[in-house]
CSV table of C-alpha atoms in Angstrom, one decimal:
chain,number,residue,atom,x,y,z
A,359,UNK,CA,-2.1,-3.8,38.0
A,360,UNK,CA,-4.9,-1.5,37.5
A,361,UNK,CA,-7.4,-0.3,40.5
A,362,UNK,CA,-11.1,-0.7,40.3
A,363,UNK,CA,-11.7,2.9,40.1
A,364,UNK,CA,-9.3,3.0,37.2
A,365,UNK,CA,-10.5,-0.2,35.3
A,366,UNK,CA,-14.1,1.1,35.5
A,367,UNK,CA,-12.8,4.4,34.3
A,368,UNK,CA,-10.7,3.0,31.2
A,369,UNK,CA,-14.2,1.1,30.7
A,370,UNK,CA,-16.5,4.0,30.3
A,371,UNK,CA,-13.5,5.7,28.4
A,372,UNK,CA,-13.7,2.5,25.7
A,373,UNK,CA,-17.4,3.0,25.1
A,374,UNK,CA,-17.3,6.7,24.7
A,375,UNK,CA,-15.1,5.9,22.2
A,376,UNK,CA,-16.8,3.1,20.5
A,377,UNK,CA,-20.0,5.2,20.7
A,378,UNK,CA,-22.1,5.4,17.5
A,379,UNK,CA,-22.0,9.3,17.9
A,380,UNK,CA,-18.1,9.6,17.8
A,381,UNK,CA,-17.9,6.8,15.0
A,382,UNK,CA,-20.0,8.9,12.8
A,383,UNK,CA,-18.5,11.9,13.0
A,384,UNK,CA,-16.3,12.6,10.1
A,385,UNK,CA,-12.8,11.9,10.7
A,386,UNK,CA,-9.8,13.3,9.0
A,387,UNK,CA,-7.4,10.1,7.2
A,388,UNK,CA,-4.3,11.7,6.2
A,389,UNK,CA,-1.0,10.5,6.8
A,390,UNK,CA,0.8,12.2,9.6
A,391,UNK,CA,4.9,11.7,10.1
A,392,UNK,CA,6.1,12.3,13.8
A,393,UNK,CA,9.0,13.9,14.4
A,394,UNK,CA,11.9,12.3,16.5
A,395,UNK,CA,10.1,8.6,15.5
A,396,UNK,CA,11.4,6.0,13.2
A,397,UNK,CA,8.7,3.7,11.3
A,398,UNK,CA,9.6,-0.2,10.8
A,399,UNK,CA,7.4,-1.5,7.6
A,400,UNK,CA,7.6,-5.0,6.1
A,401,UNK,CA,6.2,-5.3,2.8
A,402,UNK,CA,6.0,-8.7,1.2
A,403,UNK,CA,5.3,-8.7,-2.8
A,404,UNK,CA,3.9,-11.6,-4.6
A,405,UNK,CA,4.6,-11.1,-8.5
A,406,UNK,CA,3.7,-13.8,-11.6
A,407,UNK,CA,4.8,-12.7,-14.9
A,408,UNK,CA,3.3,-14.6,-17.8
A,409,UNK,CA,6.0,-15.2,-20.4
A,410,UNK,CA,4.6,-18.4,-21.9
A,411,UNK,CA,2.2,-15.0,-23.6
A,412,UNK,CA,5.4,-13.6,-25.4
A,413,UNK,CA,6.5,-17.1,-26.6
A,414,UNK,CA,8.4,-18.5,-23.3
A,415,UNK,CA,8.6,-22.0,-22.1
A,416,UNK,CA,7.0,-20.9,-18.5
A,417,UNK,CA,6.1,-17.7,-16.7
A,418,UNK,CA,8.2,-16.6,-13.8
A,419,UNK,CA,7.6,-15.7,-10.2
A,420,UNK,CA,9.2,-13.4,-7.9
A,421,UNK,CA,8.8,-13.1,-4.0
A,422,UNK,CA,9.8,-10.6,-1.9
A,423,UNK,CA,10.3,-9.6,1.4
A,424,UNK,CA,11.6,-5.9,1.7
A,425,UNK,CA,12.0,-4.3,5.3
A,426,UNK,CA,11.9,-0.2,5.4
A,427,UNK,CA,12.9,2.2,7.8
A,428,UNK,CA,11.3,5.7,7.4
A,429,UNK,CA,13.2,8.0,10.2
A,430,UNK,CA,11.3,11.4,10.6
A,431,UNK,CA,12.8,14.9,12.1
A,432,UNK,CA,11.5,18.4,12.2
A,433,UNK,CA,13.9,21.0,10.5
A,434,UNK,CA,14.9,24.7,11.6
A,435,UNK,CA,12.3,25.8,8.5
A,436,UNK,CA,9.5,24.1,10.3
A,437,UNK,CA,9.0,21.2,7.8
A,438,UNK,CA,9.1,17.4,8.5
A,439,UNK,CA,11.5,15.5,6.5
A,440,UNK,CA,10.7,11.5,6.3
A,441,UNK,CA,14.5,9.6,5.6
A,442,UNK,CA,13.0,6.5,3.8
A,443,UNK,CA,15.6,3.6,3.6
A,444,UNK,CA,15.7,-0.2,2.2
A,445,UNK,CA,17.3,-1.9,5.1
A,446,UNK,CA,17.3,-5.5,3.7
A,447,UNK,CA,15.8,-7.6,1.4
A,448,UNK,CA,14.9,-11.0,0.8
A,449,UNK,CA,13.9,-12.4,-3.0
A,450,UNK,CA,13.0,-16.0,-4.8
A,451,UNK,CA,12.6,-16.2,-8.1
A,452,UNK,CA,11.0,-19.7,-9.8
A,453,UNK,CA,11.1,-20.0,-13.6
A,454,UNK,CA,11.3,-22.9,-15.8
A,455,UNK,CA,11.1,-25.0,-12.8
A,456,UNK,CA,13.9,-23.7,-11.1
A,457,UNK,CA,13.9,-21.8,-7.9
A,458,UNK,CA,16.8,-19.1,-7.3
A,459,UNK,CA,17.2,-16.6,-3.9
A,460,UNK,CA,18.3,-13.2,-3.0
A,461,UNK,CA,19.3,-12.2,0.3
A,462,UNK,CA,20.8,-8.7,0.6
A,463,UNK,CA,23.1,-10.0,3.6
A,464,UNK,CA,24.8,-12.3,1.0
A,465,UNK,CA,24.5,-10.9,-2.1
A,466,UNK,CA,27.5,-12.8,-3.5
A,467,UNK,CA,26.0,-16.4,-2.6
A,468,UNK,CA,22.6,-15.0,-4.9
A,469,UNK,CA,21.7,-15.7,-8.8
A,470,UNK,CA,23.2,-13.3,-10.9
A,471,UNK,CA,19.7,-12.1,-12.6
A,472,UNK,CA,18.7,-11.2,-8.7
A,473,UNK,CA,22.2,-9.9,-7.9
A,474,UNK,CA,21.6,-7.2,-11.1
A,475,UNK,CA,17.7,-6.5,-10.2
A,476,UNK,CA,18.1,-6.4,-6.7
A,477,UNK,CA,21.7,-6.3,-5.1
A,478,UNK,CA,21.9,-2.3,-5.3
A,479,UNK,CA,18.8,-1.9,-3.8
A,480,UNK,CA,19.8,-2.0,-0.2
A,481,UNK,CA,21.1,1.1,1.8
A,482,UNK,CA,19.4,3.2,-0.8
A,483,UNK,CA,16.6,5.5,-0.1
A,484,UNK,CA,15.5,9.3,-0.3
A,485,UNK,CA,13.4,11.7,1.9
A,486,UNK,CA,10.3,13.1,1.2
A,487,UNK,CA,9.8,16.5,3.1
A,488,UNK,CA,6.7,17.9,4.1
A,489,UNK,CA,5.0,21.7,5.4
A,490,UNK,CA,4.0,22.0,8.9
A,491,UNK,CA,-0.2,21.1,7.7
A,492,UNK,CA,1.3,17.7,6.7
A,493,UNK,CA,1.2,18.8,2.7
A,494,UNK,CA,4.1,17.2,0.4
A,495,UNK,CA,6.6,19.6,-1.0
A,496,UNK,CA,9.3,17.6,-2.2
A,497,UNK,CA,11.0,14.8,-2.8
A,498,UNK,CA,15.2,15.0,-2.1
A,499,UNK,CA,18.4,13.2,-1.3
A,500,UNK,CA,17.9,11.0,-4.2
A,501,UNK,CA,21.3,10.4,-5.0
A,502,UNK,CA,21.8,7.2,-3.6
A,503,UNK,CA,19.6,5.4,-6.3
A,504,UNK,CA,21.5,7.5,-9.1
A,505,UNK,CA,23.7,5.6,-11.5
A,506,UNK,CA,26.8,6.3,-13.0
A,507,UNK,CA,29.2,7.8,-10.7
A,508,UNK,CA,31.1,11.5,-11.4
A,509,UNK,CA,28.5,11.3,-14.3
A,510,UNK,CA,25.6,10.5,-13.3
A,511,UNK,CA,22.7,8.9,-15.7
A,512,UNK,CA,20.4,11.2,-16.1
A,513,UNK,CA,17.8,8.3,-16.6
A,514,UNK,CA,18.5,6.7,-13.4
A,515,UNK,CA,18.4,10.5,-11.5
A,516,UNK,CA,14.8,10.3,-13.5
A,517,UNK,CA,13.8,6.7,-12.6
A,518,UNK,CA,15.4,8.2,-8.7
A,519,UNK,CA,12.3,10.5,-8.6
A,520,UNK,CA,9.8,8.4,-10.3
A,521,UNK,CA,10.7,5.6,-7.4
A,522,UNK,CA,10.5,8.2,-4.2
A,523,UNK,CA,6.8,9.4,-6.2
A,524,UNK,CA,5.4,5.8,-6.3
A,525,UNK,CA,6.4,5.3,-2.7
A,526,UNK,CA,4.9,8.0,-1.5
A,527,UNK,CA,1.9,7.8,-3.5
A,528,UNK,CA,1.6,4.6,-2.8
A,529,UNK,CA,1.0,5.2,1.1
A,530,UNK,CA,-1.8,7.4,0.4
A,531,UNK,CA,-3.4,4.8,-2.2
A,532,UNK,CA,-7.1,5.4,-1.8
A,533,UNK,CA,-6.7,7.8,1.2
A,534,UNK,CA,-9.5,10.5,1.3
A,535,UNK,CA,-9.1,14.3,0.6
A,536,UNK,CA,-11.4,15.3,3.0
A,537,UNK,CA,-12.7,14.1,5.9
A,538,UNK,CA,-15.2,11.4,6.0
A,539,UNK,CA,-17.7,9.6,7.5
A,540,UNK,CA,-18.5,5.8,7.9
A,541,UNK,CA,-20.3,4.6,4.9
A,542,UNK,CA,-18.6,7.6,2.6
A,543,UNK,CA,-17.4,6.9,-1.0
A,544,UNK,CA,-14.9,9.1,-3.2
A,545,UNK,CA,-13.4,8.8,-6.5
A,546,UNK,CA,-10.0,9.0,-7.1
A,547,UNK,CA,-8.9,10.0,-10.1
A,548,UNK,CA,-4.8,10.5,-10.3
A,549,UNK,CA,-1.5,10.5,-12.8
A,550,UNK,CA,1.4,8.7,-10.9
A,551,UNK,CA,4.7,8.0,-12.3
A,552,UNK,CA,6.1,4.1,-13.1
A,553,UNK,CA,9.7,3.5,-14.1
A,554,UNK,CA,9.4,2.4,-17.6
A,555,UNK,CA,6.2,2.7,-17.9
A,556,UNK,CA,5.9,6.3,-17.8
A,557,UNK,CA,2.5,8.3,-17.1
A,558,UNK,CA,0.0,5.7,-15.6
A,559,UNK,CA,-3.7,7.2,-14.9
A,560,UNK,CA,-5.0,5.5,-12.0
A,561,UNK,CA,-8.6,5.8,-11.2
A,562,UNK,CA,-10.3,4.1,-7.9
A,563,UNK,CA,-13.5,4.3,-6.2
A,564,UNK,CA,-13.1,3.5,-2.6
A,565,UNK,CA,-15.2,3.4,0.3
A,566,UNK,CA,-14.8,4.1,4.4
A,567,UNK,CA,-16.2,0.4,5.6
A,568,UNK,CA,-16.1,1.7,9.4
A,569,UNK,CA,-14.0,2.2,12.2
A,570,UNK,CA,-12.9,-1.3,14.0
A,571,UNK,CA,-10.6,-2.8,16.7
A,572,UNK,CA,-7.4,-3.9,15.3
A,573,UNK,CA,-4.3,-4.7,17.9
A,574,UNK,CA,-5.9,-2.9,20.6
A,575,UNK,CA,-6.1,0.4,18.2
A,576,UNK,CA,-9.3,2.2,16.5
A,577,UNK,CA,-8.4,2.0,13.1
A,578,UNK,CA,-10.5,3.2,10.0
A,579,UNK,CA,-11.1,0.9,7.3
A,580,UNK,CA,-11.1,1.6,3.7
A,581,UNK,CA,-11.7,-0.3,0.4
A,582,UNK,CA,-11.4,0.6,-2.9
A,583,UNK,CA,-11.2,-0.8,-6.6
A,584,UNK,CA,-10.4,0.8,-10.0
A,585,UNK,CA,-7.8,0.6,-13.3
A,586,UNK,CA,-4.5,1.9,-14.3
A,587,UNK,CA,-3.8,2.7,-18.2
A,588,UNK,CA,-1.0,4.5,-19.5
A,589,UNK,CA,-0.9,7.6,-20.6
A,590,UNK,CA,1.0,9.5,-23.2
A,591,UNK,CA,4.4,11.1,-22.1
A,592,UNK,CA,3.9,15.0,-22.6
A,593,UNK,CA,6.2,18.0,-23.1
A,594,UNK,CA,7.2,20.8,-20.7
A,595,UNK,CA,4.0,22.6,-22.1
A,596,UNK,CA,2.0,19.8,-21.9
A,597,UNK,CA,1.3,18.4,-25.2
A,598,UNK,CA,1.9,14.8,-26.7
A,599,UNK,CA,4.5,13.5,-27.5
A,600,UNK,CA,4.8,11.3,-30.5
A,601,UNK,CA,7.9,8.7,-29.0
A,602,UNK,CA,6.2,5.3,-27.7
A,603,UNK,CA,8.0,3.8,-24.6
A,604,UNK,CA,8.7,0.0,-24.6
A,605,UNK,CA,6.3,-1.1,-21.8
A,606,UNK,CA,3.1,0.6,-21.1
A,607,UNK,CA,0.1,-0.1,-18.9
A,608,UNK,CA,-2.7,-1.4,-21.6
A,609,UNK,CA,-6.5,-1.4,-21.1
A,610,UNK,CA,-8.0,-4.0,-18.8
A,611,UNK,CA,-5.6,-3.3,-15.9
A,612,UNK,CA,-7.1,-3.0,-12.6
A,613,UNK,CA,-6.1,-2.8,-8.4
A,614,UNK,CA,-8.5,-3.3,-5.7
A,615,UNK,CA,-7.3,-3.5,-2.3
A,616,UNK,CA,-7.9,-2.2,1.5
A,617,UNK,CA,-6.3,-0.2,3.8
A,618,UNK,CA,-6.2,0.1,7.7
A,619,UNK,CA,-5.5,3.5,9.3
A,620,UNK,CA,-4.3,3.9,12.7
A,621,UNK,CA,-6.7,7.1,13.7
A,622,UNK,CA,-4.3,7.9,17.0
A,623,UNK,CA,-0.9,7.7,15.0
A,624,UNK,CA,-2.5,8.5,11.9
A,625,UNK,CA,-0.6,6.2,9.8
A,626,UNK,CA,-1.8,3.6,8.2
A,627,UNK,CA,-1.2,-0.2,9.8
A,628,UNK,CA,-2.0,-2.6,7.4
A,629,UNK,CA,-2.3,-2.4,3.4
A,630,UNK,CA,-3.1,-5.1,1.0
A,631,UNK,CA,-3.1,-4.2,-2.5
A,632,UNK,CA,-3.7,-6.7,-6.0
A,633,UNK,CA,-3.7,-5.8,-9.1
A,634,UNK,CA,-3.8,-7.6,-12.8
A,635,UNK,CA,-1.9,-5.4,-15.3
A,636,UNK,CA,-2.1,-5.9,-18.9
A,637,UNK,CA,1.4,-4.8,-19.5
A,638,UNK,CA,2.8,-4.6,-23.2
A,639,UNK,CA,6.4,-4.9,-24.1
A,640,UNK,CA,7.4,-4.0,-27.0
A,641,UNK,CA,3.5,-3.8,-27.7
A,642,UNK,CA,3.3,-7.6,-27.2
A,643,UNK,CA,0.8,-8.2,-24.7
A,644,UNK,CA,2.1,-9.6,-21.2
A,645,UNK,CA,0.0,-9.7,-18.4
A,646,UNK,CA,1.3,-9.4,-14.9
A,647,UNK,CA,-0.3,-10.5,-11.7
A,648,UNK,CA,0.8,-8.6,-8.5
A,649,UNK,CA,-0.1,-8.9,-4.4
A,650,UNK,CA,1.6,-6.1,-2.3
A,651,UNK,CA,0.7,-6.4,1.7
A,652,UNK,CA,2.2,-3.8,3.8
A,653,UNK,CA,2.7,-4.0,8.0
A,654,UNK,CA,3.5,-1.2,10.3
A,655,UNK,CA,6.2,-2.8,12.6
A,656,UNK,CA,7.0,-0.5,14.9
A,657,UNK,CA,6.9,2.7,15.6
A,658,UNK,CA,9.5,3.8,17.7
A,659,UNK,CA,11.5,6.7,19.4
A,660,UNK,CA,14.8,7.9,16.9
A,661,UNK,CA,17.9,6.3,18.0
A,662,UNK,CA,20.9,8.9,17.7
A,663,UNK,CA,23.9,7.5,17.1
């Protein structure tokens, strides 16, 4: 139980901190992996694909529930390597009025469309490694989501790559460059990778709402808003090139979302991200509706085996 003395302290500690001075002094919101700590996330992804627009008899809908552990460590070199690993996942799929499940602890018992989409998915991962100023290097340890066996595919050690990019670049969706203040607005303006999609150019305009009380935590808050279009696939000395890929992003697609960030353990809490793509297969317009929210579990101490 705490004292008096040290209840009024922890009082006068809260409103320093809450204090309009400290909240507008610009605050640095870049993500920060601790060494010797291993981050729980749940991410839970509502998808609706619109088939009946290429012809079907209904669209289809997919749920997720994906858990991730991202274990971090400090190497020899001085650099922090992230070990990013799908520990289990949980899927239903509705279409044409039936409903069909995935669980990754009983793949066998799932549908066989879910078994091929998602039953390799578990126990993969890769690590993303970073300097000692918290700048990305490099992506490694890929091979767990490579195809193919003593030969591997090279498309799949591609797709590998393109899959730890998104990731990443997903955490840092809408994130600042600089430091900011309440009230502060910034354009993004980025090229990420997609499997299959290639190239995408996402653009965003975001905005740093405040700093607010969120599980006991100061937390900043940001929203942002923009589009996502394709762009062409280029050469190793950057020109076009003339092959077309089978789905692309086409104009009209847009993401708005918000993010919390956790401004002691400079990761970010909460995310909720939407977005309505106009995808194209084959050049056939089918739009896609998708809701990503993403929870910090836990954050916890390593456990060495």
């Amino acid at each position: 139980m705490l004292r008096p003395a040290a209840l009024l302290a922890s009082t006068f500690l809260c409103l320093a901190l809450h204090s309009p001075a400290q909240d507008d002094a610009p605050v640095e919101l870049k993500l920060h992996w601790e060494p010797g700590q291993t981050y729980l996330q749940e991410s839970d992804t509502d998808t609706t694909n619109f088939l009946t627009a290429l012809g079907k008899t209904s669209d289809q809908k997919l749920k997720l529930h994906q858990t991730t552990s991202i274990s971090v460590q400090k190497t020899p070199q001085g650099q922090t390597e992230a070990r990013v690993m799908i520990e289990s996942l949980l899927g239903e799929m509705t279409y044409e009025g039936k409903s069909h499940v995935f669980d990754s602890k009983n793949p066998g018992s799932s549908h066989p469309g879910l078994q091929q989409i998602l039953g390799g998915s578990t126990g993969k991962g890769f690590t993303l490694v970073y300097d000692d100023k918290d700048a990305f290097i490099d992506a490694k340890d890929t091979g767990s989501m490579v195809t193919g066996g003593v030969e591997p595919d090279l498309a799949s050690i591609a797709n590998a790559r393109q899959l730890a990019t998104l990731f990443r670049r997903s955490l840092e969706m809408g994130l600042p460059k600089i430091p900011v203040r309440p009230g502060d607005k910034w354009i993004s303006d980025e090229i990420v990778p997609f499997p299959q999609a290639g190239t995408v150019q996402v653009k965003l305009n975001a905005k740093f709402d405040g700093i607010v009380d969120r599980e006991g935590r100061r937390q900043a808050q940001i929203a942002f808003e923009g589009t996502m279009k394709s762009q062409r696939d280029k050469d190793s000395t950057g020109n076009d090139l003339s092959t077309d890929r089978l789905v692309t992003l086409g104009d009209g697609s847009k993401v708005n979302g918000h993010v919390f960030f956790d401004l002691e353990r400079k990761t970010i809490s909460l995310a909720v991200f939407s977005a309505t793509i106009q995808l194209k297969v084959e050049g056939k317009p089918m739009p896609v509706r998708q809701q990503v929210t993403t929870r910090l579990v836990s954050m916890k101490p390593t456990v060495v085996p």
